[in-house]
Coordinates of N, CA and C in Angstrom, one line a residue:
M266 N 48.0 98.2 99.8 CA 48.8 98.9 100.5 C 48.8 100.3 100.1
T267 N 48.7 101.3 101.0 CA 48.7 102.6 100.8 C 50.1 103.0 100.8
D268 N 50.5 104.4 100.0 CA 51.8 105.0 100.1 C 52.3 104.9 101.6
D269 N 51.4 105.5 102.5 CA 52.0 105.7 103.8 C 52.3 104.3 104.5
H270 N 51.5 103.3 104.2 CA 51.8 102.1 104.7 C 53.3 101.6 104.2
I271 N 53.3 101.7 102.8 CA 54.7 101.3 102.4 C 55.6 102.1 102.9
Y272 N 55.6 103.3 103.1 CA 56.7 104.2 103.7 C 57.1 103.8 105.2
F273 N 56.1 103.6 105.8 CA 56.2 103.2 107.3 C 56.8 101.8 107.4
R274 N 56.5 100.9 106.6 CA 57.1 99.8 106.5 C 58.6 99.7 106.0
W275 N 58.8 100.7 105.1 CA 60.4 100.8 104.7 C 61.1 101.4 105.8
L276 N 60.6 102.5 106.5 CA 61.3 102.9 107.7 C 61.6 101.9 108.7
A277 N 60.7 101.2 109.0 CA 60.8 100.1 110.1 C 61.8 99.1 109.6
E278 N 61.6 98.6 108.5 CA 62.6 97.3 107.9 C 63.9 98.0 107.7
N279 N 64.2 99.4 107.4 CA 65.6 99.6 107.1 C 66.2 100.6 108.2
R280 N 65.3 100.5 109.6 CA 65.7 101.1 110.8 C 66.2 102.6 110.4
Q281 N 65.5 103.3 109.6 CA 65.7 104.8 109.2 C 65.1 105.7 110.2
I282 N 65.7 106.7 110.6 CA 65.1 108.0 111.3 C 64.8 109.0 110.3
R283 N 63.5 109.5 110.3 CA 63.1 110.5 109.3 C 63.1 111.8 110.0
A284 N 63.6 112.6 109.2 CA 63.6 114.3 109.9 C 62.6 114.8 109.1
S285 N 61.7 115.7 109.9 CA 60.7 116.4 109.1 C 60.6 117.9 109.8
A286 N 59.9 118.8 109.2 CA 59.6 120.1 109.6 C 58.1 120.2 109.5
R287 N 57.6 120.8 110.7 CA 56.2 120.8 110.9 C 55.9 122.5 111.2
A288 N 54.7 122.9 110.9 CA 54.3 124.3 111.2 C 53.0 124.3 112.3
I289 N 53.3 125.0 113.1 CA 52.2 125.4 114.2 C 51.6 126.8 113.5
I290 N 50.7 126.9 112.8 CA 50.2 128.1 112.2 C 49.1 128.7 113.0
I291 N 49.3 129.9 113.3 CA 48.5 130.6 114.4 C 47.8 131.9 113.7
D292 N 46.6 132.3 113.9 CA 46.0 133.5 113.7 C 45.9 134.0 115.0
K293 N 46.7 135.0 115.5 CA 46.8 135.3 116.9 C 45.5 136.4 117.3
S294 N 45.0 136.9 116.2 CA 43.9 137.8 116.4 C 42.7 137.0 116.8
T295 N 42.6 135.7 116.5 CA 41.2 135.0 116.9 C 41.8 133.8 117.7
D296 N 42.9 133.6 118.0 CA 43.4 132.3 118.7 C 43.1 131.2 117.9
R297 N 43.3 131.0 116.9 CA 43.1 129.8 116.1 C 44.3 129.1 115.5
F298 N 44.3 128.0 115.3 CA 45.4 127.0 114.8 C 44.9 126.5 113.5
L299 N 45.8 126.5 112.5 CA 45.5 125.7 111.1 C 46.1 124.5 110.9
V300 N 45.4 123.4 110.8 CA 45.8 122.1 110.7 C 45.5 121.4 109.4
E301 N 46.0 120.2 109.3 CA 45.8 119.6 107.8 C 45.1 118.5 108.0
N302 N 44.0 118.0 107.1 CA 43.5 116.7 106.9 C 43.7 116.1 105.6
N303 N 44.6 114.9 105.7 CA 44.9 114.2 104.6 C 43.9 113.2 104.5
H304 N 43.0 113.3 103.3 CA 42.1 112.2 102.9 C 42.7 110.8 102.6
G305 N 42.2 109.7 103.0 CA 42.8 108.4 102.6 C 43.3 107.7 104.0
A306 N 44.5 107.3 103.9 CA 44.9 106.5 104.9 C 45.0 107.3 106.5
Q307 N 45.2 108.5 106.2 CA 45.2 109.4 107.4 C 44.0 110.1 107.7
D308 N 42.8 109.7 107.0 CA 41.8 110.5 107.3 C 41.2 110.6 108.6
Q309 N 41.6 109.5 109.6 CA 40.9 109.4 110.8 C 41.6 110.5 111.8
Y310 N 42.6 111.2 111.3 CA 43.1 112.0 112.3 C 43.7 113.3 111.6
L311 N 43.9 114.4 112.4 CA 44.6 115.4 111.7 C 46.1 115.7 112.1
N312 N 46.8 116.4 111.1 CA 48.1 116.7 111.6 C 48.7 118.0 111.3
F313 N 49.8 118.4 111.7 CA 50.4 119.7 111.4 C 51.1 119.7 110.1
I314 N 50.9 120.9 109.2 CA 51.4 121.0 108.0 C 52.8 121.0 108.0
G315 N 53.3 120.1 107.0 CA 54.7 119.9 106.8 C 55.3 118.6 106.3
G316 N 56.3 118.1 106.4 CA 56.9 117.2 105.7 C 58.3 116.9 105.8
G317 N 58.7 115.7 105.1 CA 60.0 115.1 105.2 C 61.0 116.0 104.7
V318 N 62.4 116.2 105.2 CA 63.3 117.0 104.7 C 64.1 116.2 103.7
E319 N 64.4 116.8 102.7 CA 65.1 116.2 101.4 C 66.6 116.4 101.7
L320 N 67.4 115.6 101.0 CA 68.7 115.6 101.3 C 69.3 117.1 100.8
G321 N 70.0 117.6 101.6 CA 70.7 119.0 101.3 C 69.9 120.3 101.4
E322 N 68.6 119.9 102.1 CA 67.6 121.0 102.4 C 67.6 121.4 103.7
S323 N 67.5 122.6 104.2 CA 67.4 123.0 105.7 C 66.0 122.7 106.2
L324 N 65.7 122.8 107.3 CA 64.5 122.6 108.0 C 63.7 123.8 107.6
E325 N 64.1 125.0 107.5 CA 63.3 126.1 107.1 C 62.9 126.0 105.6
S326 N 63.9 125.7 104.7 CA 63.5 125.5 103.4 C 62.6 124.4 103.0
C327 N 62.6 123.3 103.9 CA 61.7 122.2 103.8 C 60.3 122.6 104.1
L328 N 60.0 123.5 105.1 CA 58.7 123.9 105.6 C 58.2 124.9 104.5
E329 N 59.2 125.7 104.1 CA 58.7 126.8 103.1 C 58.1 125.9 101.7
R330 N 58.9 124.9 101.4 CA 58.6 124.0 100.4 C 57.1 123.3 100.4
E331 N 57.1 122.8 101.6 CA 55.8 122.1 101.9 C 54.5 123.0 101.8
I332 N 54.7 124.0 102.4 CA 53.5 125.2 102.3 C 53.3 125.6 101.0
R333 N 54.4 125.8 100.3 CA 54.1 126.2 98.8 C 53.5 125.2 97.9
E334 N 54.0 123.8 98.2 CA 53.6 122.9 97.3 C 52.1 122.5 97.9
E335 N 51.6 122.7 99.2 CA 50.3 122.3 99.5 C 49.3 123.3 99.5
T336 N 49.7 124.6 99.6 CA 48.6 125.8 99.9 C 49.0 126.9 99.0
N337 N 48.0 127.8 99.0 CA 48.1 129.0 98.3 C 48.8 130.1 99.1
A338 N 49.4 129.7 100.1 CA 49.9 130.8 101.2 C 51.4 130.6 101.1
K339 N 52.1 131.8 101.5 CA 53.4 132.0 101.7 C 53.8 132.3 103.1
V340 N 54.9 131.9 103.5 CA 55.4 132.2 105.0 C 55.8 133.5 104.9
I341 N 55.5 134.2 105.9 CA 56.1 135.5 106.2 C 57.2 135.5 107.5
R342 N 56.8 134.7 108.2 CA 57.7 134.5 109.6 C 57.5 133.1 110.1
M343 N 58.8 132.7 110.4 CA 58.9 131.4 111.0 C 59.7 131.5 112.3
D344 N 59.6 130.8 113.4 CA 60.2 130.8 114.5 C 60.5 129.3 115.1
Y345 N 61.7 128.8 115.1 CA 61.9 127.5 115.7 C 61.5 127.5 117.2
L346 N 60.8 126.2 117.4 CA 60.1 126.1 118.8 C 60.6 125.0 119.6
F347 N 60.5 123.6 119.0 CA 61.2 122.5 119.8 C 61.3 121.4 118.6
V348 N 61.7 120.1 119.2 CA 61.9 118.9 118.4 C 60.9 117.9 119.3
V349 N 60.4 117.3 118.3 CA 59.4 115.9 118.9 C 60.3 114.6 118.4
E350 N 60.8 113.8 119.3 CA 61.1 112.5 118.9 C 59.8 111.6 118.9
N351 N 59.4 111.2 117.5 CA 58.1 110.5 117.3 C 58.4 109.1 117.3
F352 N 58.0 108.3 118.1 CA 58.2 106.7 118.0 C 56.8 106.3 117.7
I353 N 56.5 105.8 116.4 CA 55.4 105.5 115.7 C 55.3 103.8 115.7
T354 N 54.3 103.1 116.4 CA 54.2 102.0 116.2 C 53.1 101.7 114.9
F355 N 53.7 100.9 114.0 CA 52.9 100.6 112.8 C 53.0 99.1 112.5
K356 N 51.8 98.5 112.6 CA 51.6 97.2 112.3 C 52.8 96.3 113.1
G357 N 53.0 96.6 114.6 CA 53.9 96.0 115.4 C 55.4 96.6 115.3
D358 N 55.8 97.4 114.2 CA 57.3 97.8 114.0 C 57.0 99.3 114.6
I359 N 58.3 99.7 115.2 CA 58.5 101.0 115.4 C 59.2 101.8 114.6
T360 N 58.7 102.8 114.2 CA 59.6 103.9 113.2 C 60.0 105.1 114.3
H361 N 61.1 105.7 113.9 CA 61.5 107.0 114.6 C 61.6 108.0 113.7
G362 N 60.9 109.1 114.1 CA 61.1 110.4 113.5 C 61.4 111.5 114.3
L363 N 62.3 112.6 113.7 CA 62.6 113.8 114.5 C 61.8 115.0 113.6
E364 N 60.7 115.4 114.4 CA 59.9 116.3 113.9 C 60.2 117.8 114.6
H365 N 60.8 118.6 113.7 CA 61.0 119.9 114.2 C 60.1 120.8 113.9
Y366 N 59.4 121.7 115.1 CA 58.3 122.5 114.9 C 58.6 123.9 114.9
F367 N 57.9 124.8 114.1 CA 58.1 126.0 114.1 C 56.9 126.7 114.2
E368 N 56.9 127.9 114.7 CA 55.5 128.7 114.7 C 55.6 129.5 113.5
V369 N 54.7 129.5 112.7 CA 54.7 130.1 111.4 C 53.4 130.9 111.1
E370 N 53.7 132.1 110.6 CA 52.7 133.1 110.3 C 52.6 133.2 108.7
L371 N 51.4 133.1 108.1 CA 51.2 133.1 106.7 C 50.9 134.4 106.3
D372 N 50.8 134.8 105.0 CA 50.6 135.9 104.3 C 49.0 136.0 104.3
R373 N 48.4 135.0 104.7 CA 46.9 135.0 104.5 C 46.1 134.2 105.5
E374 N 44.7 134.5 105.6 CA 43.9 133.7 106.6 C 43.1 132.6 105.7
E375 N 42.9 133.1 104.6 CA 42.0 132.1 103.8 C 42.7 131.0 103.1
V376 N 43.4 130.2 103.5 CA 44.2 129.1 103.0 C 43.4 127.9 102.5
K377 N 43.9 127.9 101.2 CA 43.3 126.8 100.4 C 44.3 125.8 100.0
S378 N 43.7 124.5 99.6 CA 44.6 123.4 99.3 C 45.0 123.5 97.8
D379 N 46.3 123.1 97.5 CA 46.9 123.1 96.2 C 47.0 121.7 95.7
T380 N 46.6 120.8 96.6 CA 47.0 119.4 96.5 C 45.6 118.5 96.7
D381 N 45.4 117.5 95.8 CA 44.1 116.9 95.9 C 44.3 115.9 97.1
G382 N 43.3 115.8 97.7 CA 43.1 114.9 99.1 C 43.5 115.6 100.3
I383 N 43.8 116.8 100.4 CA 44.2 117.6 101.5 C 43.5 118.7 101.6
D384 N 43.0 119.1 102.8 CA 42.2 120.3 103.1 C 42.9 120.7 104.6
F385 N 42.4 122.0 104.8 CA 42.8 122.6 105.9 C 41.8 123.2 106.8
K386 N 41.8 123.1 108.1 CA 40.7 123.7 109.0 C 41.4 124.4 110.0
W387 N 40.7 125.7 110.5 CA 41.2 126.4 111.8 C 40.4 125.7 113.0
F388 N 41.1 125.7 113.9 CA 40.5 125.3 115.3 C 40.9 126.4 116.4
S389 N 40.1 126.8 117.3 CA 40.5 127.5 118.5 C 41.3 126.6 119.4
S390 N 42.3 127.1 120.1 CA 43.0 126.1 121.1 C 42.1 125.4 122.0
D391 N 40.8 126.2 122.5 CA 40.1 125.2 123.2 C 39.4 124.1 122.5
D392 N 39.2 124.1 121.2 CA 38.4 123.1 120.4 C 39.5 122.0 120.2
L393 N 40.7 122.4 120.1 CA 41.9 121.3 119.8 C 41.7 120.2 120.8
A394 N 41.4 120.4 122.1 CA 41.4 119.4 123.0 C 40.4 117.9 122.5
D395 N 39.5 118.3 121.8 CA 38.5 117.4 121.3 C 38.8 116.9 120.0
V396 N 40.0 117.3 119.5 CA 40.3 116.9 118.1 C 41.4 115.9 118.1
D397 N 41.4 114.8 117.1 CA 42.6 113.8 117.1 C 43.7 114.5 116.2
L398 N 44.3 115.3 116.7 CA 45.6 116.1 116.2 C 46.7 115.3 116.6
R399 N 47.6 114.9 115.7 CA 48.8 114.1 116.1 C 50.1 114.8 115.7
P400 N 51.1 114.9 116.5 CA 51.2 114.1 117.8 C 50.5 114.7 119.0
H401 N 49.7 113.9 119.6 CA 49.0 114.5 120.9 C 49.7 115.3 121.8
V402 N 50.9 114.9 121.9 CA 51.7 115.6 122.8 C 51.8 117.1 122.6
V403 N 52.0 117.4 121.2 CA 52.3 118.7 120.8 C 50.8 119.5 120.9
R404 N 49.6 118.8 120.5 CA 48.1 119.3 120.6 C 48.2 119.6 122.1
D405 N 48.4 118.9 123.1 CA 48.2 119.1 124.4 C 48.9 120.2 125.1
H406 N 50.2 120.3 124.7 CA 51.0 121.5 124.7 C 50.4 122.9 124.3
I407 N 49.8 122.7 123.2 CA 49.0 124.0 122.6 C 47.8 124.3 123.5
V408 N 47.1 123.3 123.8 CA 45.8 123.5 124.6 C 46.4 124.2 126.1
K409 N 47.1 123.6 126.7 CA 47.8 124.0 128.1 C 48.5 125.4 127.7
R410 N 48.8 125.8 126.6 CA 49.4 127.2 126.2 C 51.0 127.0 126.8
T411 N 51.7 125.9 126.7 CA 52.9 125.7 127.1 C 53.9 125.5 125.9
Y412 N 53.3 125.3 124.7 CA 54.1 125.0 123.6 C 55.2 125.9 123.3
Q413 N 55.3 127.1 123.7 CA 56.6 128.1 123.3 C 57.6 127.7 124.3
S414 N 57.3 127.1 125.4 CA 58.3 126.9 126.6 C 59.0 125.7 126.5
V415 N 58.7 124.7 125.6 CA 59.1 123.3 125.7 C 60.5 123.3 124.7
R416 N 61.2 122.4 124.7 CA 62.2 122.3 123.9 C 62.3 120.9 123.3
H417 N 61.9 119.9 123.8 CA 62.1 118.4 123.5 C 60.9 117.7 124.0
L418 N 60.2 116.9 123.3 CA 59.0 116.2 123.6 C 59.1 114.9 122.9
I419 N 58.6 113.9 123.4 CA 58.6 112.6 123.1 C 57.1 112.1 122.9
S420 N 56.8 111.4 121.7 CA 55.5 111.1 121.3 C 55.5 109.4 121.0
N421 N 54.5 108.8 121.3 CA 54.3 107.3 121.1 C 52.9 107.1 120.5
D422 N 52.5 108.1 119.3 CA 51.3 107.8 118.9 C 51.4 106.6 118.0
N423 N 50.3 105.8 117.8 CA 50.3 104.6 117.0 C 49.7 105.1 115.6
V424 N 50.0 104.1 114.7 CA 49.3 104.4 113.3 C 48.8 102.9 112.9
A425 N 47.6 102.8 112.5 CA 47.0 101.5 112.2 C 47.7 100.6 111.2

């Protein structure tokens, strides 16, 4: 069983709600978005850079930490956008996460991974429609260019 499977099982069994912070990273000059590819259990889909909030940590601090731990880049600007209630079905059990999304600008365009098993890819907003980027509801609002006007989204993506 992978670490992700153990974690999702623990969330479901303990009926915990997970809080996380996620980055919508944009290169506005080229209309491209940076996403993360985790090799291994999550290799079949892409996700937004970020991770779980630790006890005593603000959402902004969490996101800065995650970007610092996983990349060679630094955050130079972040603006809060919206929250996604993420109901994930994992092996028949439902987990519940509150993912807080920020529009983020980095100090560089050439972003490299500082973590084994993770790499990053730039996609134009038009190309995102054909990518399995989760949660799909966030991807779809980026493609429709409505992500800056929403405040609360609900996602029901499944994990194998």
